[in-house]
XYZ file of C-alpha atoms in Angstrom:
395
model
C 0.832 -59.822 -106.929
C 1.411 -57.035 -104.032
C -0.273 -53.586 -104.345
C 1.456 -50.607 -102.982
C 1.492 -47.933 -100.373
C 3.438 -45.295 -98.603
C 6.880 -45.630 -97.133
C 9.708 -45.512 -94.594
C 12.788 -45.476 -96.850
C 13.192 -43.912 -100.212
C 14.844 -46.814 -101.955
C 14.398 -50.660 -101.821
C 18.147 -51.194 -101.851
C 17.630 -54.564 -99.622
C 15.263 -55.529 -102.292
C 12.273 -55.484 -99.824
C 8.947 -53.683 -100.344
C 8.102 -50.976 -97.875
C 6.135 -52.255 -94.893
C 3.557 -49.328 -95.461
C 3.069 -50.427 -99.002
C 2.043 -53.944 -97.818
C -0.091 -52.506 -95.363
C -1.910 -50.333 -97.810
C -2.259 -53.480 -100.031
C -4.016 -55.579 -97.048
C -6.510 -52.577 -96.160
C -7.474 -52.690 -99.774
C -7.995 -56.490 -99.576
C -10.040 -55.953 -96.337
C -12.617 -53.663 -98.303
C -12.538 -56.061 -101.296
C -15.921 -57.944 -101.952
C -14.282 -60.765 -103.687
C -11.896 -61.761 -100.605
C -13.563 -64.500 -98.565
C -14.270 -63.824 -94.904
C -11.648 -66.538 -93.676
C -8.888 -64.883 -95.609
C -10.066 -61.287 -93.941
C -9.588 -62.728 -90.566
C -5.740 -63.362 -91.276
C -5.352 -60.263 -92.970
C -7.115 -58.034 -90.475
C -4.674 -59.911 -87.647
C -1.641 -58.642 -89.957
C -2.946 -55.125 -90.162
C -3.348 -54.847 -86.350
C 0.117 -56.174 -85.912
C 1.548 -53.666 -88.306
C -0.474 -50.871 -86.797
C 0.744 -51.803 -83.464
C 4.276 -52.351 -84.282
C 4.599 -48.732 -85.935
C 2.258 -47.092 -83.106
C -0.092 -46.044 -86.058
C -2.609 -44.189 -83.740
C -4.391 -42.187 -86.279
C -4.820 -45.214 -88.524
C -5.944 -47.247 -85.688
C -8.467 -44.754 -84.686
C -10.012 -44.384 -88.128
C -9.877 -48.304 -88.809
C -11.765 -48.807 -85.476
C -14.173 -45.896 -86.286
C -15.219 -47.699 -89.558
C -15.264 -51.080 -87.985
C -12.350 -52.646 -89.768
C -10.636 -53.087 -86.481
C -11.924 -53.474 -82.832
C -12.110 -50.258 -80.772
C -9.434 -50.588 -77.958
C -9.071 -47.245 -76.022
C -6.202 -48.531 -73.821
C -4.289 -49.583 -76.756
C -5.024 -46.057 -78.557
C -3.673 -44.394 -75.339
C -0.568 -46.295 -75.109
C 0.366 -45.771 -78.748
C -0.095 -41.959 -78.225
C 1.815 -41.840 -75.129
C 4.711 -43.407 -76.753
C 4.224 -41.165 -79.759
C 4.240 -37.981 -77.538
C 7.414 -39.325 -75.898
C 9.265 -39.973 -78.914
C 8.478 -36.649 -80.395
C 9.772 -35.033 -77.165
C 13.227 -36.998 -77.683
C 13.257 -36.041 -81.306
C 12.791 -32.146 -80.542
C 15.331 -32.393 -78.036
C 17.748 -33.768 -80.396
C 16.883 -30.937 -82.815
C 17.359 -28.271 -80.272
C 20.910 -29.998 -79.408
C 21.817 -30.139 -82.935
C 21.029 -26.447 -83.548
C 22.795 -25.426 -80.524
C 25.912 -27.444 -80.546
C 26.305 -29.089 -84.051
C 26.572 -28.443 -87.703
C 24.146 -27.888 -90.597
C 24.303 -31.557 -91.707
C 23.432 -32.701 -88.067
C 20.529 -30.231 -87.862
C 19.118 -31.662 -91.020
C 19.517 -35.283 -89.993
C 17.557 -34.396 -86.868
C 14.574 -32.896 -88.939
C 14.671 -35.750 -91.374
C 14.552 -38.291 -88.323
C 11.398 -36.231 -86.994
C 9.949 -36.320 -90.730
C 10.334 -40.226 -90.957
C 8.782 -40.796 -87.523
C 5.785 -39.114 -88.569
C 5.650 -41.048 -91.705
C 6.129 -44.185 -89.832
C 3.193 -43.471 -87.180
C 0.860 -42.403 -90.119
C 0.697 -38.675 -89.203
C 0.126 -37.693 -92.857
C -0.050 -33.754 -92.499
C 2.600 -33.560 -89.914
C 4.908 -35.638 -92.039
C 4.368 -33.480 -95.093
C 4.809 -30.376 -93.010
C 8.025 -31.647 -91.347
C 9.485 -32.736 -94.611
C 8.995 -29.133 -96.069
C 10.997 -28.000 -92.964
C 13.703 -30.529 -93.609
C 13.759 -29.615 -97.326
C 14.522 -25.977 -96.048
C 17.687 -27.233 -94.415
C 18.833 -29.317 -97.472
C 21.151 -28.218 -99.988
C 22.247 -31.299 -102.181
C 19.702 -31.980 -105.305
C 19.962 -35.969 -104.385
C 18.795 -35.373 -100.819
C 16.149 -33.057 -101.878
C 15.090 -35.792 -104.279
C 14.998 -38.262 -101.526
C 12.578 -36.054 -99.737
C 10.309 -35.989 -102.884
C 10.351 -39.845 -102.964
C 9.190 -39.760 -99.267
C 6.304 -37.491 -100.176
C 5.434 -39.680 -103.200
C 5.201 -42.847 -100.906
C 2.973 -40.996 -98.730
C 0.697 -39.992 -101.715
C 0.746 -43.619 -102.796
C -0.297 -45.019 -99.392
C -3.350 -42.700 -99.208
C -3.838 -42.603 -103.017
C -3.545 -39.012 -103.052
C -3.204 -38.238 -106.738
C -3.032 -34.462 -106.405
C -0.022 -34.701 -103.901
C 1.530 -37.390 -106.133
C 1.206 -35.373 -109.481
C 2.822 -32.069 -107.660
C 5.593 -34.290 -106.257
C 6.565 -35.657 -109.662
C 6.572 -32.059 -111.248
C 8.569 -30.850 -108.263
C 11.088 -33.865 -108.886
C 11.396 -32.910 -112.828
C 12.305 -29.305 -111.828
C 14.905 -30.447 -109.520
C 16.505 -32.657 -112.022
C 16.717 -29.499 -114.293
C 19.304 -28.316 -111.791
C 21.235 -31.574 -111.755
C 20.573 -35.155 -110.060
C 21.943 -38.684 -110.832
C 20.710 -41.184 -113.201
C 19.608 -43.826 -110.699
C 17.174 -41.344 -109.003
C 15.874 -40.229 -112.451
C 15.353 -43.834 -113.384
C 13.522 -44.608 -110.288
C 11.242 -41.318 -110.874
C 10.065 -43.093 -114.068
C 8.828 -45.956 -112.186
C 6.950 -43.923 -109.742
C 5.661 -41.732 -112.576
C 4.480 -44.796 -114.705
C 2.671 -46.144 -111.724
C 0.827 -42.879 -111.158
C 0.047 -42.969 -114.892
C -1.416 -46.466 -114.609
C -3.227 -45.734 -111.772
C -4.964 -42.804 -113.500
C -5.657 -44.586 -116.626
C -2.972 -43.178 -118.730
C -1.871 -46.687 -119.858
C 0.082 -45.272 -122.981
C 2.366 -43.166 -120.927
C 2.729 -45.720 -118.053
C 4.000 -48.282 -120.837
C 6.759 -45.872 -122.222
C 8.038 -45.249 -118.735
C 7.766 -48.989 -117.689
C 9.695 -50.022 -120.637
C 12.234 -47.313 -120.228
C 12.750 -48.885 -116.788
C 12.971 -52.420 -117.470
C 16.763 -52.843 -117.361
C 17.480 -50.216 -114.649
C 14.661 -51.131 -112.232
C 15.735 -50.491 -108.675
C 12.383 -49.279 -106.789
C 11.807 -52.467 -104.873
C 10.322 -50.332 -102.147
C 6.987 -50.080 -104.379
C 6.958 -53.561 -105.706
C 8.984 -56.662 -106.324
C 10.184 -56.966 -109.990
C 7.904 -59.576 -111.141
C 4.710 -57.314 -110.315
C 6.532 -54.191 -112.262
C 6.822 -56.795 -115.353
C 3.090 -57.880 -114.800
C 2.410 -53.980 -115.017
C 4.430 -53.593 -117.892
C 2.916 -56.466 -119.864
C -0.658 -55.452 -119.108
C -0.224 -52.049 -120.070
C 1.834 -52.811 -123.357
C -0.476 -54.991 -124.686
C -3.298 -52.224 -125.019
C -0.937 -49.491 -125.977
C 1.583 -50.812 -128.276
C 1.109 -51.887 -131.935
C 2.067 -55.467 -132.945
C 5.526 -54.600 -134.315
C 6.426 -52.737 -131.373
C 4.954 -55.361 -128.956
C 7.298 -58.092 -130.512
C 10.409 -55.889 -130.287
C 9.993 -54.340 -126.681
C 8.080 -56.919 -124.921
C 7.646 -60.209 -126.540
C 11.462 -60.675 -127.282
C 12.864 -58.562 -124.309
C 15.405 -60.534 -122.477
C 14.395 -58.884 -119.057
C 10.799 -59.708 -119.573
C 11.515 -63.353 -120.658
C 13.601 -63.836 -117.634
C 10.631 -63.322 -115.150
C 7.345 -63.562 -117.126
C 7.101 -67.541 -116.038
C 6.944 -66.339 -112.415
C 3.414 -64.586 -112.822
C 0.729 -67.103 -113.447
C -0.926 -66.917 -116.725
C 1.095 -63.938 -118.027
C 3.196 -65.485 -120.430
C 0.484 -67.405 -122.108
C -1.785 -64.055 -122.209
C 1.195 -62.280 -123.952
C 2.187 -65.045 -126.290
C -1.049 -66.248 -127.349
C -2.147 -62.834 -128.327
C 1.015 -62.339 -130.553
C 0.850 -65.911 -131.949
C -3.083 -65.343 -132.627
C -3.901 -68.490 -130.419
C -7.166 -66.732 -129.326
C -8.579 -69.947 -127.406
C -5.464 -69.987 -125.293
C -5.486 -66.097 -124.881
C -8.977 -66.103 -123.442
C -8.074 -68.994 -120.954
C -5.140 -66.951 -119.862
C -7.015 -63.722 -119.634
C -9.594 -65.307 -117.436
C -6.821 -66.485 -115.427
C -5.237 -63.040 -115.010
C -8.521 -61.346 -114.089
C -8.499 -62.328 -110.440
C -4.831 -60.735 -110.212
C -5.974 -57.355 -111.864
C -9.195 -57.274 -109.817
C -7.020 -57.747 -106.475
C -4.527 -55.078 -107.312
C -5.074 -51.705 -105.547
C -3.952 -49.620 -108.706
C -5.667 -51.676 -111.302
C -8.866 -52.584 -109.715
C -10.578 -49.118 -110.666
C -9.904 -49.637 -114.283
C -10.925 -53.531 -114.273
C -13.788 -52.929 -116.688
C -11.944 -50.441 -118.960
C -9.048 -52.776 -119.072
C -11.369 -55.661 -119.929
C -12.971 -53.574 -122.935
C -9.437 -52.446 -124.292
C -8.058 -55.848 -124.250
C -11.016 -57.177 -126.227
C -10.892 -54.394 -128.649
C -7.212 -55.194 -129.354
C -7.690 -58.935 -129.761
C -10.928 -58.715 -131.814
C -9.081 -55.942 -134.141
C -6.275 -58.213 -134.837
C -8.441 -61.343 -135.627
C -10.651 -58.921 -138.063
C -7.342 -57.560 -139.671
C -6.832 -60.678 -141.574
C -10.021 -60.658 -143.148
C -12.161 -58.717 -145.428
C -15.413 -61.028 -144.426
C -15.455 -63.810 -142.001
C -18.498 -65.989 -140.798
C -19.505 -65.403 -137.225
C -19.398 -69.244 -136.851
C -15.270 -69.060 -137.824
C -14.532 -66.391 -135.215
C -16.556 -67.917 -132.457
C -14.678 -71.317 -133.074
C -11.339 -69.369 -133.136
C -11.955 -67.731 -129.839
C -13.638 -71.027 -128.332
C -17.177 -69.343 -127.555
C -20.660 -69.418 -128.958
C -21.941 -67.627 -131.784
C -24.428 -65.565 -129.692
C -21.441 -64.507 -127.392
C -19.581 -63.137 -130.539
C -22.755 -61.603 -131.861
C -23.463 -59.510 -128.490
C -20.009 -58.754 -127.895
C -19.381 -57.333 -131.516
C -22.512 -55.498 -131.483
C -21.581 -53.667 -128.304
C -17.925 -52.616 -129.708
C -19.230 -51.738 -133.107
C -21.848 -49.387 -131.654
C -19.028 -47.819 -129.385
C -17.063 -47.177 -132.605
C -14.161 -49.571 -131.327
C -14.576 -51.923 -134.141
C -14.605 -50.950 -137.899
C -17.150 -53.690 -139.375
C -20.546 -54.692 -139.730
C -22.716 -57.764 -138.991
C -24.915 -59.360 -141.691
C -27.152 -61.354 -139.283
C -28.824 -63.094 -142.249
C -25.870 -64.505 -143.658
C -24.193 -64.937 -140.380
C -21.244 -62.943 -141.937
C -18.969 -60.139 -140.517
C -17.819 -57.720 -143.092
C -14.886 -55.451 -142.181
C -14.952 -51.615 -143.368
C -11.697 -50.368 -142.194
C -11.111 -46.541 -142.680
C -9.025 -45.396 -145.437
C -6.295 -44.028 -143.797
C -5.053 -41.732 -146.590
C -8.586 -40.207 -147.321
C -8.997 -39.706 -143.527
C -5.665 -37.903 -143.405
C -6.682 -35.769 -146.375
C -9.918 -34.857 -144.788
C -8.263 -34.010 -141.320
C -5.754 -31.719 -143.386
C -8.492 -29.930 -145.080
C -10.377 -29.444 -141.745
C -7.080 -28.077 -140.014
C -6.351 -25.862 -143.097
C -9.950 -24.347 -142.897
C -9.273 -23.716 -139.159
C -6.201 -22.027 -139.753
C -7.512 -19.816 -142.499
C -10.268 -18.672 -140.256
C -7.887 -17.806 -137.338
C -5.558 -15.809 -139.718
C -8.604 -13.878 -141.111
C -9.808 -13.036 -137.419
C -6.254 -12.086 -136.488
C -6.148 -9.723 -139.604
C -9.315 -8.250 -138.623
C -7.838 -7.430 -135.209
C -4.694 -6.118 -136.596
C -6.651 -3.799 -138.970
C -8.445 -2.324 -135.993
């Protein structure tokens, strides 16, 4: 599984992930305690090569300061000299275009400077230059491409404020026009943002909408996209929707086998094969932990998945012995006792444990009664608001 980062071209038309996306993922792995030291030696070498090939002086400086890379004053000076020389050339091209050429050439010259700042990792200068380029841009599609560049920068630095504002900006642009291809790509960007900020329900909806139109290879390969779609769907969809939209989806069936444990994870849950589900789940844990977007939510996701699977098992019973449940999941009675106690205390499961008899008794809430109580409460609230309003009007 490859994580993600910031970019260089707006779309992965060649089917390749952006170089800066791969670099962001490797930087994440270098800071990860579960990656062994031997692997980190190779990753560190890859990071240094990527930084040198794109003259990423600001990133090299910060990585050297934090001890990720060895300090090298000579290398840093060389990179800075090359950056200064390239910016001088780009400024000359802008001046020449403004003096001798048309508006589109002026825009292209400004865009080239923006992309150079993106390439060398000058975040603030890149954002500033993209704004200048936007001022020279008329076409909605080209303005959208500038937003995608900004989104890629946001993803590289995990700047969620920048990502959120850019998504809002893109939606406003689409109100003025815009093509379906870019609209569909934006859904994947927004879905990734939602997943990275723990809004799994919205991420699921956006990912499922994009399954048959996926073209955002600059963010991640298609099998990684399916990995994210299945993981978010399992904790967001009810059983019927999961069957229709995920288990039987031809686009998912075509690639799910490429991701280790994912097919078993999905199908064993749907087919109530709980032992197999736990085996597949433990196999997927490593991939979730080593994903830069999912890792911060690892413990939360673990809890949510277990809530789903325990609820599904208990749905079939009014009461069931702890031994039968432990046997179904391939774990000990003590483990099930501890697990369920935590989930019941947190209000995640509607059942109670009879320790003496070793039995679980479900006490699912009466949905009709709950709806009635909710309606009464909302009615009282509305009446109070109307009374307050009438007093204000009388005054």
